[in-house]
């Protein structure tokens, strides 16, 4: 009976570890990227972003996605890589806000 409980506990621990291994290591970064893409799209639609601004912001987002994919490629995102991704998402967010609130607009 004692060995059965030990085996069950071991199976639960291994199952939990396997579940965590498959988890996305950067869910907050992914959510911010999604939000920022929506902000860029909304800025294009309401005319607050010019075509050039939108193109440049989308290029920044693509660069961030490529960096994130490279960081995830080895299966582990290190704390330093995660800090860099968060720093870049904040930088991109500020660029979106700055471009949406400047005097340059899309012609209607």
PDB file of C-alpha atoms in Angstrom:
ATOM      1  CA  UNK A   1       0.000   0.000   0.000  1.00  0.00           C
ATOM      2  CA  UNK A   2       2.832   2.379   0.865  1.00  0.00           C
ATOM      3  CA  UNK A   3       4.485   1.773  -2.515  1.00  0.00           C
ATOM      4  CA  UNK A   4       1.209   2.429  -4.334  1.00  0.00           C
ATOM      5  CA  UNK A   5       0.910   5.868  -2.738  1.00  0.00           C
ATOM      6  CA  UNK A   6       4.530   6.608  -3.600  1.00  0.00           C
ATOM      7  CA  UNK A   7       3.955   5.597  -7.227  1.00  0.00           C
ATOM      8  CA  UNK A   8       0.805   7.699  -7.466  1.00  0.00           C
ATOM      9  CA  UNK A   9       2.595  10.719  -5.981  1.00  0.00           C
ATOM     10  CA  UNK A  10       5.524  10.227  -8.361  1.00  0.00           C
ATOM     11  CA  UNK A  11       3.153   9.965 -11.340  1.00  0.00           C
ATOM     12  CA  UNK A  12       1.413  13.194 -10.310  1.00  0.00           C
ATOM     13  CA  UNK A  13       4.708  15.050  -9.926  1.00  0.00           C
ATOM     14  CA  UNK A  14       6.003  13.809 -13.279  1.00  0.00           C
ATOM     15  CA  UNK A  15       2.706  14.645 -14.975  1.00  0.00           C
ATOM     16  CA  UNK A  16       2.745  18.163 -13.562  1.00  0.00           C
ATOM     17  CA  UNK A  17       6.354  18.653 -14.663  1.00  0.00           C
ATOM     18  CA  UNK A  18       5.532  17.465 -18.162  1.00  0.00           C
ATOM     19  CA  UNK A  19       2.593  19.865 -18.310  1.00  0.00           C
ATOM     20  CA  UNK A  20       4.770  22.791 -17.288  1.00  0.00           C
ATOM     21  CA  UNK A  21       7.448  21.896 -19.815  1.00  0.00           C
ATOM     22  CA  UNK A  22       4.950  22.387 -22.639  1.00  0.00           C
ATOM     23  CA  UNK A  23       3.681  25.689 -21.261  1.00  0.00           C
ATOM     24  CA  UNK A  24       4.441  28.906 -23.095  1.00  0.00           C
ATOM     25  CA  UNK A  25       7.396  30.585 -21.336  1.00  0.00           C
ATOM     26  CA  UNK A  26       6.346  34.100 -22.415  1.00  0.00           C
ATOM     27  CA  UNK A  27       2.550  34.405 -22.132  1.00  0.00           C
ATOM     28  CA  UNK A  28       2.672  38.071 -21.057  1.00  0.00           C
ATOM     29  CA  UNK A  29       4.890  39.016 -23.986  1.00  0.00           C
ATOM     30  CA  UNK A  30       2.557  37.178 -26.377  1.00  0.00           C
ATOM     31  CA  UNK A  31      -0.483  38.997 -24.973  1.00  0.00           C
ATOM     32  CA  UNK A  32       1.228  42.393 -25.221  1.00  0.00           C
ATOM     33  CA  UNK A  33       2.236  41.692 -28.818  1.00  0.00           C
ATOM     34  CA  UNK A  34      -1.354  40.823 -29.657  1.00  0.00           C
ATOM     35  CA  UNK A  35      -2.600  44.023 -27.994  1.00  0.00           C
ATOM     36  CA  UNK A  36      -0.007  46.114 -29.800  1.00  0.00           C
ATOM     37  CA  UNK A  37      -0.899  44.631 -33.169  1.00  0.00           C
ATOM     38  CA  UNK A  38      -4.527  45.550 -32.492  1.00  0.00           C
ATOM     39  CA  UNK A  39      -3.511  49.073 -31.504  1.00  0.00           C
ATOM     40  CA  UNK A  40      -1.568  49.489 -34.744  1.00  0.00           C
ATOM     41  CA  UNK A  41      -4.490  48.178 -36.780  1.00  0.00           C
ATOM     42  CA  UNK A  42      -6.915  50.501 -34.976  1.00  0.00           C
ATOM     43  CA  UNK A  43      -4.591  53.450 -35.576  1.00  0.00           C
ATOM     44  CA  UNK A  44      -4.520  52.656 -39.287  1.00  0.00           C
ATOM     45  CA  UNK A  45      -8.294  52.368 -39.473  1.00  0.00           C
ATOM     46  CA  UNK A  46      -9.070  55.592 -37.624  1.00  0.00           C
ATOM     47  CA  UNK A  47      -6.383  57.554 -39.463  1.00  0.00           C
ATOM     48  CA  UNK A  48      -4.178  58.333 -36.448  1.00  0.00           C
ATOM     49  CA  UNK A  49      -1.285  56.423 -38.034  1.00  0.00           C
ATOM     50  CA  UNK A  50       0.053  57.200 -41.471  1.00  0.00           C
ATOM     51  CA  UNK A  51       0.889  54.308 -43.768  1.00  0.00           C
ATOM     52  CA  UNK A  52       4.604  54.822 -43.155  1.00  0.00           C
ATOM     53  CA  UNK A  53       4.182  54.878 -39.393  1.00  0.00           C
ATOM     54  CA  UNK A  54       2.089  51.710 -39.469  1.00  0.00           C
ATOM     55  CA  UNK A  55       4.642  50.005 -41.705  1.00  0.00           C
ATOM     56  CA  UNK A  56       7.498  50.943 -39.357  1.00  0.00           C
ATOM     57  CA  UNK A  57       5.569  49.821 -36.260  1.00  0.00           C
ATOM     58  CA  UNK A  58       4.673  46.510 -37.897  1.00  0.00           C
ATOM     59  CA  UNK A  59       8.347  46.012 -38.759  1.00  0.00           C
ATOM     60  CA  UNK A  60       9.222  46.547 -35.085  1.00  0.00           C
ATOM     61  CA  UNK A  61       6.605  43.979 -34.080  1.00  0.00           C
ATOM     62  CA  UNK A  62       7.997  41.492 -36.611  1.00  0.00           C
ATOM     63  CA  UNK A  63      11.501  42.008 -35.236  1.00  0.00           C
ATOM     64  CA  UNK A  64      10.215  41.344 -31.725  1.00  0.00           C
ATOM     65  CA  UNK A  65       8.418  38.179 -32.871  1.00  0.00           C
ATOM     66  CA  UNK A  66      11.581  36.933 -34.563  1.00  0.00           C
ATOM     67  CA  UNK A  67      13.627  37.591 -31.418  1.00  0.00           C
ATOM     68  CA  UNK A  68      11.052  35.785 -29.306  1.00  0.00           C
ATOM     69  CA  UNK A  69      11.049  32.791 -31.667  1.00  0.00           C
ATOM     70  CA  UNK A  70      14.849  32.652 -31.528  1.00  0.00           C
ATOM     71  CA  UNK A  71      14.783  32.826 -27.722  1.00  0.00           C
ATOM     72  CA  UNK A  72      12.212  30.013 -27.564  1.00  0.00           C
ATOM     73  CA  UNK A  73      14.043  27.857 -30.137  1.00  0.00           C
ATOM     74  CA  UNK A  74      16.256  26.168 -27.560  1.00  0.00           C
ATOM     75  CA  UNK A  75      13.218  25.322 -25.421  1.00  0.00           C
ATOM     76  CA  UNK A  76      14.020  27.701 -22.587  1.00  0.00           C
ATOM     77  CA  UNK A  77      13.765  31.457 -22.281  1.00  0.00           C
ATOM     78  CA  UNK A  78      16.400  32.648 -19.836  1.00  0.00           C
ATOM     79  CA  UNK A  79      15.620  35.445 -17.373  1.00  0.00           C
ATOM     80  CA  UNK A  80      17.899  37.777 -19.360  1.00  0.00           C
ATOM     81  CA  UNK A  81      16.085  36.950 -22.606  1.00  0.00           C
ATOM     82  CA  UNK A  82      12.736  37.493 -20.907  1.00  0.00           C
ATOM     83  CA  UNK A  83      13.873  40.897 -19.584  1.00  0.00           C
ATOM     84  CA  UNK A  84      15.003  41.886 -23.072  1.00  0.00           C
ATOM     85  CA  UNK A  85      11.657  40.846 -24.575  1.00  0.00           C
ATOM     86  CA  UNK A  86       9.738  42.823 -21.945  1.00  0.00           C
ATOM     87  CA  UNK A  87      11.999  45.849 -22.537  1.00  0.00           C
ATOM     88  CA  UNK A  88      11.350  45.690 -26.274  1.00  0.00           C
ATOM     89  CA  UNK A  89       7.583  45.327 -25.834  1.00  0.00           C
ATOM     90  CA  UNK A  90       7.552  48.417 -23.607  1.00  0.00           C
ATOM     91  CA  UNK A  91       9.687  50.314 -26.129  1.00  0.00           C
ATOM     92  CA  UNK A  92       7.358  49.302 -28.967  1.00  0.00           C
ATOM     93  CA  UNK A  93       4.306  50.279 -26.922  1.00  0.00           C
ATOM     94  CA  UNK A  94       5.723  53.757 -26.354  1.00  0.00           C
ATOM     95  CA  UNK A  95       6.486  54.074 -30.082  1.00  0.00           C
ATOM     96  CA  UNK A  96       2.881  53.178 -30.926  1.00  0.00           C
ATOM     97  CA  UNK A  97       1.542  55.771 -28.477  1.00  0.00           C
ATOM     98  CA  UNK A  98       3.963  58.419 -29.734  1.00  0.00           C
ATOM     99  CA  UNK A  99       3.054  57.815 -33.388  1.00  0.00           C
ATOM    100  CA  UNK A 100      -0.686  57.682 -32.738  1.00  0.00           C
ATOM    101  CA  UNK A 101      -0.595  60.989 -30.886  1.00  0.00           C
ATOM    102  CA  UNK A 102       1.659  63.037 -33.129  1.00  0.00           C
ATOM    103  CA  UNK A 103       0.538  65.477 -35.805  1.00  0.00           C
ATOM    104  CA  UNK A 104       1.098  63.032 -38.685  1.00  0.00           C
ATOM    105  CA  UNK A 105      -2.135  61.405 -39.819  1.00  0.00           C
ATOM    106  CA  UNK A 106      -3.300  59.283 -42.678  1.00  0.00           C
ATOM    107  CA  UNK A 107      -4.970  61.195 -45.524  1.00  0.00           C
ATOM    108  CA  UNK A 108      -8.686  60.528 -45.773  1.00  0.00           C
TER     109      UNK A 108
END
